[in-house]
Amino acid sequence: MEIATETERKYDVPETFELPDLVGVGGIAGVDGAETHDLDATYFDTEDLRLMRNRRTLRQRSGGNDAGWHLKTPGDGEGRTEHRLPASGDEVPAELTALVRAIVRRHPLGPVARLRTHRVETPLRDADGRTLALVAQDRVTADSDGTQTVWQEVEVELVDGDAAVLDEVERRLFDAGASPAQGPSKVARALADRLAAAKAGATTKPGATTKSATAKGGTAKGATAKSGTAKSATVKPKKPKSQVNPVILYAREQRDAILSHDPGARRGEPRAVHQMRVATRRLRSTLKTYKKAFDANDLRGELRWLAAVLGAVRDPQVLEEKLLGLVDEAGPEFAHTAQRVRAHLEHRIGTGRAELAEALESDRYLDLLDRIDELVDRGSPRTPDPVKRARKVLAKADATLDAALASGVEEEIHESRKGFKQARYAVELIAPSAGEPAKRLVKALTNLQDGLGDYQDSNIARGVLRELGGDSFHFGVLYGRQEQVGREALAGVPALAKAARRRKVRRVF
């Protein structure tokens, strides 16, 4: 599979539009070598357009320089990520289906629209002959649900240029009569009415952070201006109030994060696996903090299962980085030790990736996603005051840590770390409304959690070294150094705890 980042801008243009002279704009020195293509694309989605509702498009296209299967997903900034596979029949390739499994679930993918495009593509080159961008003048004929739509548009896609090129070209196009495109994609324009109906029929759309819908201006929803012979009363719009409480909003953000990192986690990408695991833990922690409001004990157990499967990949990745760094510091005579550590942990990572891939394709995982949707889209449960709950969870974590430091028992220290993790997530939840004081507390709790984590990581690392090295001198040296790391980490915890308990830091309460 080829994966590329696509950065482009789209414009609607009138029937009589002519591409203006772009030489001299944004470093453009030449516009020769235009090519003509006839493109024929069939777009696939579920019946209720789950992909398009989540800003994803899937098509099979012939013609042009990149014929085949294309899946476009949201990227960073203006860019989008495009996954490409060669043409292979009329069935959606399994590799692409896997990348959208968390969104489509068990819903089949089928053709929803056909777009035929006559394209004139002009390269915009600088003085050295580099192609800064491509300008595509498209005449589009779209067929869907028995309706045919025809329009013209222009696309400008970056190649070796930067955003400044797009800005300069855009200004020249606007001067020539272009305007921003009506929709984010051609197929979105072709299916505009059906897409609007699909969005209206969905309580929230998985994969995108939910925003409370409030009327802006006009008459109040459900009310009409009264008038009569005696007097008239104008209905003034009331200041809208969000009907979604912060607990639900935070839970939805975690659901959305799980879905957005699912494709990368399937590929075993370290960052995606980590972020998906963090979102899973945050959601599980929220259900624990507000367990009286959510009837979700079984769901918490399933989230624990998902976090464990993700951890089977992520934990050895982190451990490998730490131990190999330690071996490098020890010197070249530890090279054989490095080989044994790498082989052991790479095996664990490979096994974990296989188990994760199987888990993410399982009915158990899809059932979990359905249940999360049902939970976070249900509405606003009656929950205790989030600030009071955060204060209570934090107080419990403080007490657990004090007892653990007094006893020195490793398991109790680990439990205190989990307590502060729950507290940190509870404070994160109130941060949007509590502002800077909550952000300071989150930072202090993160530092404390990291300190406790360094101690725990040292214990785990020593366990692996003991398992691999036995009585080996070199492993013994590394074991001793990890022991020292653990002692130093634990010795720093009281100061981190004191910093997190300062009155200024806890002013949010």
CSV table of C-alpha atoms in Angstrom, one decimal, residues 222-429:
chain,number,residue,atom,x,y,z
A,222,GLY,CA,-40.1,25.8,18.6
A,223,ALA,CA,-41.5,29.3,19.1
A,224,THR,CA,-43.1,31.8,16.6
A,225,ALA,CA,-43.5,35.5,16.9
A,226,LYS,CA,-46.9,36.4,18.3
A,227,SER,CA,-49.0,39.1,16.7
A,228,GLY,CA,-52.5,40.4,17.3
A,229,THR,CA,-54.7,43.5,17.2
A,230,ALA,CA,-54.0,44.3,20.8
A,231,LYS,CA,-50.3,43.9,21.0
A,232,SER,CA,-47.4,42.0,19.5
A,233,ALA,CA,-44.5,40.3,21.2
A,234,THR,CA,-41.2,39.6,19.5
A,235,VAL,CA,-39.6,36.4,20.6
A,236,LYS,CA,-36.0,37.1,21.4
A,237,PRO,CA,-33.5,34.4,21.0
A,238,LYS,CA,-32.3,33.1,24.3
A,239,LYS,CA,-28.7,32.6,25.1
A,240,PRO,CA,-28.1,29.0,24.1
A,241,LYS,CA,-27.0,26.6,26.8
A,242,SER,CA,-25.1,23.4,26.1
A,243,GLN,CA,-27.2,20.4,26.8
A,244,VAL,CA,-24.2,18.1,27.0
A,245,ASN,CA,-22.4,17.9,30.3
A,246,PRO,CA,-18.6,17.8,30.5
A,247,VAL,CA,-18.5,14.2,31.5
A,248,ILE,CA,-20.3,13.1,28.3
A,249,LEU,CA,-18.2,15.5,26.2
A,250,TYR,CA,-14.9,14.1,27.6
A,251,ALA,CA,-16.2,10.5,27.1
A,252,ARG,CA,-17.0,11.3,23.5
A,253,GLU,CA,-13.6,12.8,22.9
A,254,GLN,CA,-12.0,9.5,24.1
A,255,ARG,CA,-14.4,7.5,21.8
A,256,ASP,CA,-13.3,9.7,18.9
A,257,ALA,CA,-9.6,9.3,19.7
A,258,ILE,CA,-10.0,5.5,19.8
A,259,LEU,CA,-11.5,5.5,16.3
A,260,SER,CA,-9.1,8.0,14.9
A,261,HIS,CA,-6.0,6.0,16.0
A,262,ASP,CA,-7.5,2.6,15.1
A,263,PRO,CA,-5.9,2.5,11.5
A,264,GLY,CA,-2.4,3.4,12.8
A,265,ALA,CA,-2.7,0.9,15.6
A,266,ARG,CA,-3.6,-1.9,13.1
A,267,ARG,CA,-0.3,-1.1,11.4
A,268,GLY,CA,1.5,-1.3,14.8
A,269,GLU,CA,2.6,2.4,14.7
A,270,PRO,CA,4.0,3.2,18.2
A,271,ARG,CA,2.3,6.6,18.5
A,272,ALA,CA,-1.1,5.3,17.3
A,273,VAL,CA,-0.9,2.3,19.7
A,274,HIS,CA,0.0,4.6,22.6
A,275,GLN,CA,-2.7,7.2,21.9
A,276,MET,CA,-5.4,4.6,21.4
A,277,ARG,CA,-4.4,3.0,24.7
A,278,VAL,CA,-4.4,6.3,26.5
A,279,ALA,CA,-7.9,7.1,25.1
A,280,THR,CA,-9.1,3.7,26.3
A,281,ARG,CA,-7.7,4.3,29.7
A,282,ARG,CA,-9.2,7.7,30.0
A,283,LEU,CA,-12.6,6.4,29.1
A,284,ARG,CA,-12.4,3.5,31.5
A,285,SER,CA,-11.2,5.9,34.2
A,286,THR,CA,-14.1,8.3,33.6
A,287,LEU,CA,-16.6,5.4,33.9
A,288,LYS,CA,-14.9,4.5,37.2
A,289,THR,CA,-15.0,8.0,38.5
A,290,TYR,CA,-18.7,8.3,37.7
A,291,LYS,CA,-19.7,4.7,38.2
A,292,LYS,CA,-22.9,5.7,40.0
A,293,ALA,CA,-24.0,7.6,36.9
A,294,PHE,CA,-23.1,4.9,34.4
A,295,ASP,CA,-24.3,1.4,34.5
A,296,ALA,CA,-21.0,0.3,32.8
A,297,ASN,CA,-19.1,-2.2,35.0
A,298,ASP,CA,-19.0,-4.8,32.2
A,299,LEU,CA,-18.0,-2.1,29.7
A,300,ARG,CA,-15.1,-1.1,32.0
A,301,GLY,CA,-13.9,-4.7,31.9
A,302,GLU,CA,-14.0,-4.7,28.1
A,303,LEU,CA,-12.0,-1.5,28.0
A,304,ARG,CA,-9.5,-3.1,30.3
A,305,TRP,CA,-9.2,-6.0,27.8
A,306,LEU,CA,-8.6,-3.5,24.9
A,307,ALA,CA,-6.0,-1.6,26.9
A,308,ALA,CA,-4.2,-4.8,27.7
A,309,VAL,CA,-4.1,-5.9,24.1
A,310,LEU,CA,-2.7,-2.5,23.1
A,311,GLY,CA,-0.3,-2.7,26.0
A,312,ALA,CA,1.1,-6.1,24.7
A,313,VAL,CA,2.5,-4.0,21.8
A,314,ARG,CA,3.3,-0.7,23.5
A,315,ASP,CA,5.0,-2.0,26.7
A,316,PRO,CA,7.7,-3.9,25.0
A,317,GLN,CA,8.2,-1.1,22.6
A,318,VAL,CA,8.9,1.3,25.5
A,319,LEU,CA,11.0,-1.2,27.3
A,320,GLU,CA,13.1,-1.9,24.3
A,321,GLU,CA,13.9,1.8,23.9
A,322,LYS,CA,14.9,2.1,27.5
A,323,LEU,CA,17.0,-1.0,27.8
A,324,LEU,CA,18.8,-0.6,24.5
A,325,GLY,CA,19.6,3.0,25.5
A,326,LEU,CA,21.0,1.6,28.8
A,327,VAL,CA,23.1,-0.9,26.9
A,328,ASP,CA,24.5,1.8,24.6
A,329,GLU,CA,25.6,3.8,27.6
A,330,ALA,CA,27.3,0.7,29.0
A,331,GLY,CA,29.7,0.4,26.1
A,332,PRO,CA,30.6,-1.9,23.1
A,333,GLU,CA,31.4,-4.8,25.3
A,334,PHE,CA,27.6,-5.1,26.0
A,335,ALA,CA,26.8,-5.7,22.3
A,336,HIS,CA,25.9,-9.3,22.8
A,337,THR,CA,23.6,-8.3,25.6
A,338,ALA,CA,21.9,-5.8,23.3
A,339,GLN,CA,21.3,-8.5,20.7
A,340,ARG,CA,19.6,-10.7,23.3
A,341,VAL,CA,17.4,-7.9,24.7
A,342,ARG,CA,16.4,-6.8,21.1
A,343,ALA,CA,15.5,-10.3,20.0
A,344,HIS,CA,13.5,-11.0,23.1
A,345,LEU,CA,11.5,-7.8,23.0
A,346,GLU,CA,11.0,-7.8,19.2
A,347,HIS,CA,9.5,-11.2,19.6
A,348,ARG,CA,7.1,-9.9,22.2
A,349,ILE,CA,6.3,-6.9,20.0
A,350,GLY,CA,5.6,-9.2,17.0
A,351,THR,CA,3.4,-11.5,19.1
A,352,GLY,CA,1.6,-8.5,20.5
A,353,ARG,CA,1.0,-7.0,17.0
A,354,ALA,CA,-0.5,-10.3,15.8
A,355,GLU,CA,-2.8,-10.5,18.8
A,356,LEU,CA,-3.8,-6.8,18.4
A,357,ALA,CA,-4.6,-7.3,14.7
A,358,GLU,CA,-6.8,-10.2,15.5
A,359,ALA,CA,-8.5,-8.4,18.4
A,360,LEU,CA,-9.3,-5.3,16.2
A,361,GLU,CA,-11.0,-7.5,13.6
A,362,SER,CA,-13.0,-9.4,16.3
A,363,ASP,CA,-16.7,-9.2,17.0
A,364,ARG,CA,-15.7,-8.5,20.6
A,365,TYR,CA,-14.0,-5.2,19.6
A,366,LEU,CA,-16.9,-4.2,17.3
A,367,ASP,CA,-19.4,-4.9,20.0
A,368,LEU,CA,-17.3,-2.8,22.4
A,369,LEU,CA,-17.4,0.1,19.9
A,370,ASP,CA,-21.1,-0.2,19.5
A,371,ARG,CA,-21.6,-0.1,23.3
A,372,ILE,CA,-19.3,2.9,23.6
A,373,ASP,CA,-21.4,4.7,21.0
A,374,GLU,CA,-24.6,3.8,22.8
A,375,LEU,CA,-23.1,5.1,26.1
A,376,VAL,CA,-21.7,8.4,25.0
A,377,ASP,CA,-24.6,9.2,22.6
A,378,ARG,CA,-27.3,8.4,25.1
A,379,GLY,CA,-27.4,12.0,26.4
A,380,SER,CA,-26.5,13.7,29.6
A,381,PRO,CA,-26.8,11.4,32.6
A,382,ARG,CA,-27.2,12.9,36.0
A,383,THR,CA,-23.7,13.1,37.3
A,384,PRO,CA,-22.2,14.4,40.5
A,385,ASP,CA,-20.4,17.8,40.3
A,386,PRO,CA,-17.3,17.1,38.3
A,387,VAL,CA,-15.2,19.4,40.5
A,388,LYS,CA,-16.3,17.6,43.7
A,389,ARG,CA,-15.6,14.2,42.1
A,390,ALA,CA,-12.1,15.3,41.0
A,391,ARG,CA,-11.4,16.6,44.5
A,392,LYS,CA,-12.5,13.3,46.0
A,393,VAL,CA,-10.5,11.1,43.6
A,394,LEU,CA,-7.4,13.2,44.2
A,395,ALA,CA,-7.8,13.1,48.0
A,396,LYS,CA,-8.0,9.3,47.8
A,397,ALA,CA,-4.8,9.2,45.6
A,398,ASP,CA,-3.0,11.4,48.1
A,399,ALA,CA,-3.9,9.0,51.0
A,400,THR,CA,-2.9,5.9,48.9
A,401,LEU,CA,0.5,7.4,48.1
A,402,ASP,CA,1.2,8.4,51.7
A,403,ALA,CA,0.4,4.9,52.9
A,404,ALA,CA,2.5,3.4,50.0
A,405,LEU,CA,5.6,5.5,50.8
A,406,ALA,CA,5.3,4.6,54.4
A,407,SER,CA,5.1,0.9,53.7
A,408,GLY,CA,7.6,0.9,50.8
A,409,VAL,CA,5.6,-2.0,49.2
A,410,GLU,CA,6.1,-2.1,45.5
A,411,GLU,CA,2.5,-3.1,44.7
A,412,GLU,CA,1.1,-0.3,46.8
A,413,ILE,CA,3.3,2.3,45.1
A,414,HIS,CA,2.0,1.0,41.8
A,415,GLU,CA,-1.6,1.3,43.0
A,416,SER,CA,-0.9,4.9,44.0
A,417,ARG,CA,0.3,5.7,40.5
A,418,LYS,CA,-3.0,4.3,39.1
A,419,GLY,CA,-4.8,6.5,41.6
A,420,PHE,CA,-3.1,9.7,40.4
A,421,LYS,CA,-3.7,8.7,36.8
A,422,GLN,CA,-7.5,8.5,37.6
A,423,ALA,CA,-7.2,11.9,39.4
A,424,ARG,CA,-5.4,13.5,36.5
A,425,TYR,CA,-8.0,12.4,34.0
A,426,ALA,CA,-10.7,13.7,36.3
A,427,VAL,CA,-9.0,17.1,36.4
A,428,GLU,CA,-8.5,17.0,32.6
A,429,LEU,CA,-12.2,16.7,32.3
